[in-house]
Amino acid sequence: MRFEVVTLFPELIASHMSFSIMKRANDSGIIDVITHNPRNYTLDKHKKVDDTPYGGGAGMVLMPQPYVDCYNSILKTKNSITLMMTPQGEPFSDKLSDELSSYQQIIILCGHYEGFDERIRDIIKPREISIGDYVLTGGELPALCIIDSISRKIEGTLGKIESAHDDSFTEGLLEYPQYTKPRIYQGLKVPEVLLNGNHKMIEEFRFQQKLLRTKNKRPDLYEKYINKDNPSAT
Ligand code: ADE
């Protein structure tokens, strides 16, 4: 999987790729994260990438020429999709992450300042994605959320011990509670059922905990789950 990120701040992307699971996936070639900086495509001697909005208003707007030229310099592979990070986009979710994980190349457009000149959208026609109903200072953090989430779904990124199988959301439920050593901490005990080695009982306990947690913490997801094809969960 190749991620190509169009960004004015490539260091923000590189920084996340230098640690832990993402570093391992990048080093081993399971994923490849490349950045492209529109500032290198300006025709202006001051390397200007933004300007004030026509019609007035606060902030600066990303100019179309450096951005579009930068995008056009990226070699597109056959199975490629282009995403734009914007609070106006469709909400990102585990389902969308699954869908995107089937692409060979994902090009991600990050904005900064007040936003993109509308002609960047008109020309590139990206799929617009939001990571939530709030506004961040730029698209790099949303891009990293998406890269991280999709990468976890790619065979080989997670080791056996970090399996994505039991993740929250994979079947529409939150994850069950986890415990490790010691057995008792500040008087709080690890549930007995997890210590007895009966895998069937452990599985049932964990499933019930998933239901309970989802019902308490995310009643919206719980309703969806039981109304879908799991009425026996009630
Ligand atoms: N850029 C700024 N805020 C954003 C958001 N919530 N989602 C995606 N891109 C953004």
CSV table of C-alpha atoms and ligand atoms in Angstrom, one decimal:
chain,number,residue,atom,x,y,z
A,1,MET,CA,0.0,0.0,0.0
A,2,ARG,CA,1.4,3.3,-1.1
A,3,PHE,CA,0.3,6.5,0.6
A,4,GLU,CA,1.2,9.8,-1.1
A,5,VAL,CA,0.5,12.8,1.0
A,6,VAL,CA,0.3,16.3,-0.5
A,7,THR,CA,1.3,18.6,2.4
A,8,LEU,CA,3.1,21.9,3.2
A,9,PHE,CA,4.4,20.2,6.4
A,10,PRO,CA,6.0,16.9,5.4
A,11,GLU,CA,7.8,16.7,8.8
A,12,LEU,CA,4.4,16.2,10.6
A,13,ILE,CA,3.8,13.0,8.5
A,14,ALA,CA,7.4,11.8,8.8
A,15,SER,CA,7.3,12.2,12.6
A,16,HIS,CA,4.4,9.7,13.0
A,17,MET,CA,6.0,7.3,10.7
A,18,SER,CA,9.1,7.1,12.9
A,19,PHE,CA,7.7,5.3,15.8
A,20,SER,CA,6.3,1.9,16.9
A,21,ILE,CA,4.1,-0.2,14.6
A,22,MET,CA,4.0,2.4,11.8
A,23,LYS,CA,7.8,2.6,11.7
A,24,ARG,CA,8.0,-1.2,11.5
A,25,ALA,CA,5.4,-1.4,8.7
A,26,ASN,CA,7.2,1.4,6.8
A,27,ASP,CA,10.7,-0.1,7.3
A,28,SER,CA,9.5,-3.6,6.2
A,29,GLY,CA,7.9,-2.2,3.0
A,30,ILE,CA,4.3,-3.3,4.0
A,31,ILE,CA,3.4,0.4,3.6
A,32,ASP,CA,5.2,3.2,1.8
A,33,VAL,CA,4.5,6.8,2.9
A,34,ILE,CA,5.7,9.5,0.6
A,35,THR,CA,5.2,13.3,0.9
A,36,HIS,CA,4.9,15.9,-1.9
A,37,ASN,CA,5.2,19.6,-1.0
A,38,PRO,CA,3.3,22.1,-3.1
A,39,ARG,CA,5.8,24.8,-2.1
A,40,ASN,CA,8.3,23.0,-4.4
A,41,TYR,CA,6.0,23.7,-7.3
A,42,THR,CA,5.4,27.5,-7.0
A,43,LEU,CA,6.4,29.7,-10.0
A,44,ASP,CA,6.9,32.6,-7.6
A,45,LYS,CA,10.3,33.5,-6.3
A,46,HIS,CA,9.0,33.8,-2.8
A,47,LYS,CA,7.6,30.3,-2.9
A,48,LYS,CA,4.1,31.6,-2.1
A,49,VAL,CA,1.4,29.0,-1.7
A,50,ASP,CA,-1.5,30.9,-0.3
A,51,ASP,CA,-3.2,34.3,-0.7
A,52,THR,CA,-6.1,36.4,0.7
A,53,PRO,CA,-9.6,35.3,-0.4
A,54,TYR,CA,-11.4,37.2,-3.2
A,55,GLY,CA,-14.5,38.9,-1.7
A,56,GLY,CA,-12.7,39.4,1.6
A,57,GLY,CA,-12.8,37.5,4.8
A,58,ALA,CA,-10.4,36.1,7.4
A,59,GLY,CA,-7.3,33.9,6.7
A,60,MET,CA,-5.5,32.7,3.7
A,61,VAL,CA,-6.5,30.4,0.9
A,62,LEU,CA,-4.3,27.8,-0.8
A,63,MET,CA,-3.6,28.8,-4.4
A,64,PRO,CA,-4.5,26.4,-7.1
A,65,GLN,CA,-1.3,26.4,-9.3
A,66,PRO,CA,1.3,25.0,-6.8
A,67,TYR,CA,-1.2,22.5,-5.4
A,68,VAL,CA,-2.5,21.2,-8.8
A,69,ASP,CA,1.0,21.0,-10.3
A,70,CYS,CA,2.2,19.1,-7.2
A,71,TYR,CA,-0.7,16.7,-7.5
A,72,ASN,CA,-0.1,16.2,-11.2
A,73,SER,CA,3.5,15.3,-10.6
A,74,ILE,CA,2.4,12.2,-8.7
A,75,LEU,CA,2.6,9.0,-10.8
A,76,LYS,CA,-0.9,7.4,-10.5
A,77,THR,CA,-1.0,3.6,-10.3
A,78,LYS,CA,-3.9,1.5,-11.6
A,79,ASN,CA,-5.8,1.0,-8.3
A,80,SER,CA,-5.6,4.5,-7.0
A,81,ILE,CA,-7.9,6.9,-5.1
A,82,THR,CA,-7.5,10.6,-4.2
A,83,LEU,CA,-8.8,11.8,-0.8
A,84,MET,CA,-9.1,15.4,0.4
A,85,MET,CA,-9.0,16.1,4.1
A,86,THR,CA,-11.7,18.5,5.0
A,87,PRO,CA,-14.4,19.0,7.7
A,88,GLN,CA,-16.9,19.2,4.8
A,89,GLY,CA,-16.2,15.6,3.8
A,90,GLU,CA,-18.0,12.3,4.5
A,91,PRO,CA,-17.3,11.0,8.0
A,92,PHE,CA,-14.4,8.6,8.3
A,93,SER,CA,-15.3,5.2,9.9
A,94,ASP,CA,-14.0,1.7,10.3
A,95,LYS,CA,-16.2,0.7,7.4
A,96,LEU,CA,-14.7,3.3,5.2
A,97,SER,CA,-11.2,2.3,6.4
A,98,ASP,CA,-11.9,-1.3,5.3
A,99,GLU,CA,-13.1,-0.1,1.9
A,100,LEU,CA,-10.0,2.1,1.4
A,101,SER,CA,-7.6,-0.7,2.4
A,102,SER,CA,-8.3,-2.4,-0.9
A,103,TYR,CA,-6.6,0.3,-2.9
A,104,GLN,CA,-3.0,0.1,-4.0
A,105,GLN,CA,-2.3,3.8,-3.9
A,106,ILE,CA,-4.0,6.4,-1.7
A,107,ILE,CA,-3.2,10.1,-2.5
A,108,ILE,CA,-4.2,12.4,0.4
A,109,LEU,CA,-4.6,16.1,0.0
A,110,CYS,CA,-4.0,18.2,3.1
A,111,GLY,CA,-5.0,21.8,3.5
A,112,HIS,CA,-3.9,24.5,5.9
A,113,TYR,CA,-4.9,28.0,6.6
A,114,GLU,CA,-8.5,28.8,5.7
A,115,GLY,CA,-8.8,26.1,3.1
A,116,PHE,CA,-8.4,25.2,-0.6
A,117,ASP,CA,-9.2,27.4,-3.6
A,118,GLU,CA,-12.4,25.8,-4.9
A,119,ARG,CA,-10.8,25.1,-8.2
A,120,ILE,CA,-8.5,22.6,-6.6
A,121,ARG,CA,-11.6,20.5,-5.9
A,122,ASP,CA,-13.1,21.2,-9.3
A,123,ILE,CA,-9.9,20.0,-11.1
A,124,ILE,CA,-8.8,17.1,-9.0
A,125,LYS,CA,-12.3,15.8,-7.9
A,126,PRO,CA,-11.1,14.1,-4.8
A,127,ARG,CA,-13.3,12.1,-2.4
A,128,GLU,CA,-13.7,14.4,0.5
A,129,ILE,CA,-13.2,12.9,4.0
A,130,SER,CA,-13.7,14.4,7.5
A,131,ILE,CA,-12.6,12.8,10.8
A,132,GLY,CA,-15.2,14.5,12.8
A,133,ASP,CA,-17.4,17.6,13.3
A,134,TYR,CA,-14.7,19.9,14.5
A,135,VAL,CA,-12.1,22.0,12.7
A,136,LEU,CA,-8.3,21.4,13.0
A,137,THR,CA,-5.6,23.7,11.9
A,138,GLY,CA,-4.6,21.4,9.0
A,139,GLY,CA,-5.3,18.1,7.2
A,140,GLU,CA,-2.1,16.4,8.4
A,141,LEU,CA,-3.6,14.9,11.6
A,142,PRO,CA,-6.7,13.7,9.8
A,143,ALA,CA,-4.4,12.2,7.1
A,144,LEU,CA,-2.4,10.4,9.7
A,145,CYS,CA,-5.5,9.0,11.4
A,146,ILE,CA,-6.6,7.6,8.0
A,147,ILE,CA,-3.1,6.2,7.2
A,148,ASP,CA,-2.8,4.6,10.6
A,149,SER,CA,-6.3,3.1,10.6
A,150,ILE,CA,-5.9,1.7,7.1
A,151,SER,CA,-2.4,0.4,7.7
A,152,ARG,CA,-3.6,-1.7,10.7
A,153,LYS,CA,-5.9,-3.6,8.3
A,154,ILE,CA,-3.1,-4.6,6.0
A,155,GLU,CA,-1.7,-8.1,6.4
A,156,GLY,CA,1.6,-7.9,8.2
A,157,THR,CA,1.3,-4.5,9.8
A,158,LEU,CA,0.1,-5.9,13.1
A,159,GLY,CA,1.9,-8.9,14.6
A,160,LYS,CA,-0.1,-11.8,16.0
A,161,ILE,CA,-0.1,-10.2,19.5
A,162,GLU,CA,-1.5,-6.9,18.2
A,163,SER,CA,-4.3,-8.6,16.1
A,164,ALA,CA,-7.0,-6.3,14.8
A,165,HIS,CA,-9.5,-9.1,15.0
A,166,ASP,CA,-10.9,-8.1,18.4
A,167,ASP,CA,-10.8,-4.4,17.8
A,168,SER,CA,-13.6,-2.1,18.8
A,169,PHE,CA,-16.0,-1.6,15.8
A,170,THR,CA,-14.9,-4.7,13.8
A,171,GLU,CA,-18.4,-6.2,14.4
A,172,GLY,CA,-20.2,-3.1,15.5
A,173,LEU,CA,-19.3,-3.5,19.2
A,174,LEU,CA,-16.8,-2.0,21.5
A,175,GLU,CA,-13.8,-4.0,22.7
A,176,TYR,CA,-14.0,-6.1,25.9
A,177,PRO,CA,-12.0,-5.1,29.0
A,178,GLN,CA,-8.4,-6.3,29.2
A,179,TYR,CA,-6.3,-7.2,32.2
A,180,THR,CA,-2.7,-8.1,32.8
A,181,LYS,CA,-0.4,-8.7,35.8
A,182,PRO,CA,-0.8,-8.4,38.8
A,183,ARG,CA,-3.9,-10.3,39.6
A,184,ILE,CA,-4.8,-7.8,42.3
A,185,TYR,CA,-4.0,-4.1,42.1
A,186,GLN,CA,-5.2,-1.7,44.8
A,187,GLY,CA,-7.7,-4.3,45.8
A,188,LEU,CA,-9.2,-4.6,42.3
A,189,LYS,CA,-9.1,-8.2,41.1
A,190,VAL,CA,-8.9,-9.6,37.6
A,191,PRO,CA,-12.2,-11.4,36.9
A,192,GLU,CA,-11.9,-15.1,38.0
A,193,VAL,CA,-13.2,-16.4,34.6
A,194,LEU,CA,-10.1,-15.1,32.9
A,195,LEU,CA,-7.8,-17.2,35.1
A,196,ASN,CA,-9.4,-20.6,34.8
A,197,GLY,CA,-8.2,-21.5,31.3
A,198,ASN,CA,-11.7,-22.4,30.0
A,199,HIS,CA,-11.7,-20.8,26.6
A,200,LYS,CA,-15.3,-21.2,25.9
A,201,MET,CA,-16.3,-19.4,29.1
A,202,ILE,CA,-13.7,-16.7,28.5
A,203,GLU,CA,-15.1,-16.1,25.0
A,204,GLU,CA,-18.7,-15.9,26.4
A,205,PHE,CA,-17.6,-13.6,29.2
A,206,ARG,CA,-15.8,-11.3,26.7
A,207,PHE,CA,-18.8,-11.2,24.3
A,208,GLN,CA,-21.2,-10.3,27.2
A,209,GLN,CA,-18.8,-7.6,28.2
A,210,LYS,CA,-18.7,-6.2,24.7
A,211,LEU,CA,-22.5,-6.0,24.7
A,212,LEU,CA,-22.6,-4.4,28.1
A,213,ARG,CA,-20.0,-1.8,27.3
A,214,THR,CA,-21.5,-0.9,24.0
A,215,LYS,CA,-25.0,-0.6,25.6
A,216,ASN,CA,-23.6,1.7,28.4
A,217,LYS,CA,-21.0,3.7,26.4
A,218,ARG,CA,-22.5,3.9,22.9
A,219,PRO,CA,-26.2,3.2,23.0
A,220,ASP,CA,-26.4,4.4,19.4
A,221,LEU,CA,-24.0,1.5,18.2
A,222,TYR,CA,-25.8,-0.9,20.5
A,223,GLU,CA,-29.2,-0.2,18.9
A,224,LYS,CA,-27.7,-0.6,15.5
A,225,TYR,CA,-26.2,-3.9,16.4
A,226,ILE,CA,-29.3,-5.5,17.9
A,227,ASN,CA,-31.5,-4.2,15.1
A,228,LYS,CA,-29.3,-5.4,12.4
A,229,ASP,CA,-29.0,-9.2,12.5
A,230,ASN,CA,-28.4,-9.9,16.2
A,231,PRO,CA,-31.8,-9.6,18.0
A,232,SER,CA,-30.7,-12.5,20.2
A,233,ALA,CA,-28.3,-10.0,22.0
A,234,THR,CA,-31.1,-8.3,23.9
B,1,ADE,N1,-9.1,19.6,8.3
B,1,ADE,C1,-9.4,20.4,9.3
B,1,ADE,N2,-10.3,19.8,10.1
B,1,ADE,C2,-10.6,18.6,9.6
B,1,ADE,C3,-11.4,17.5,9.9
B,1,ADE,N3,-12.2,17.6,11.0
B,1,ADE,N4,-11.4,16.4,9.2
B,1,ADE,C4,-10.6,16.4,8.1
B,1,ADE,N5,-9.8,17.3,7.7
B,1,ADE,C5,-9.8,18.5,8.4
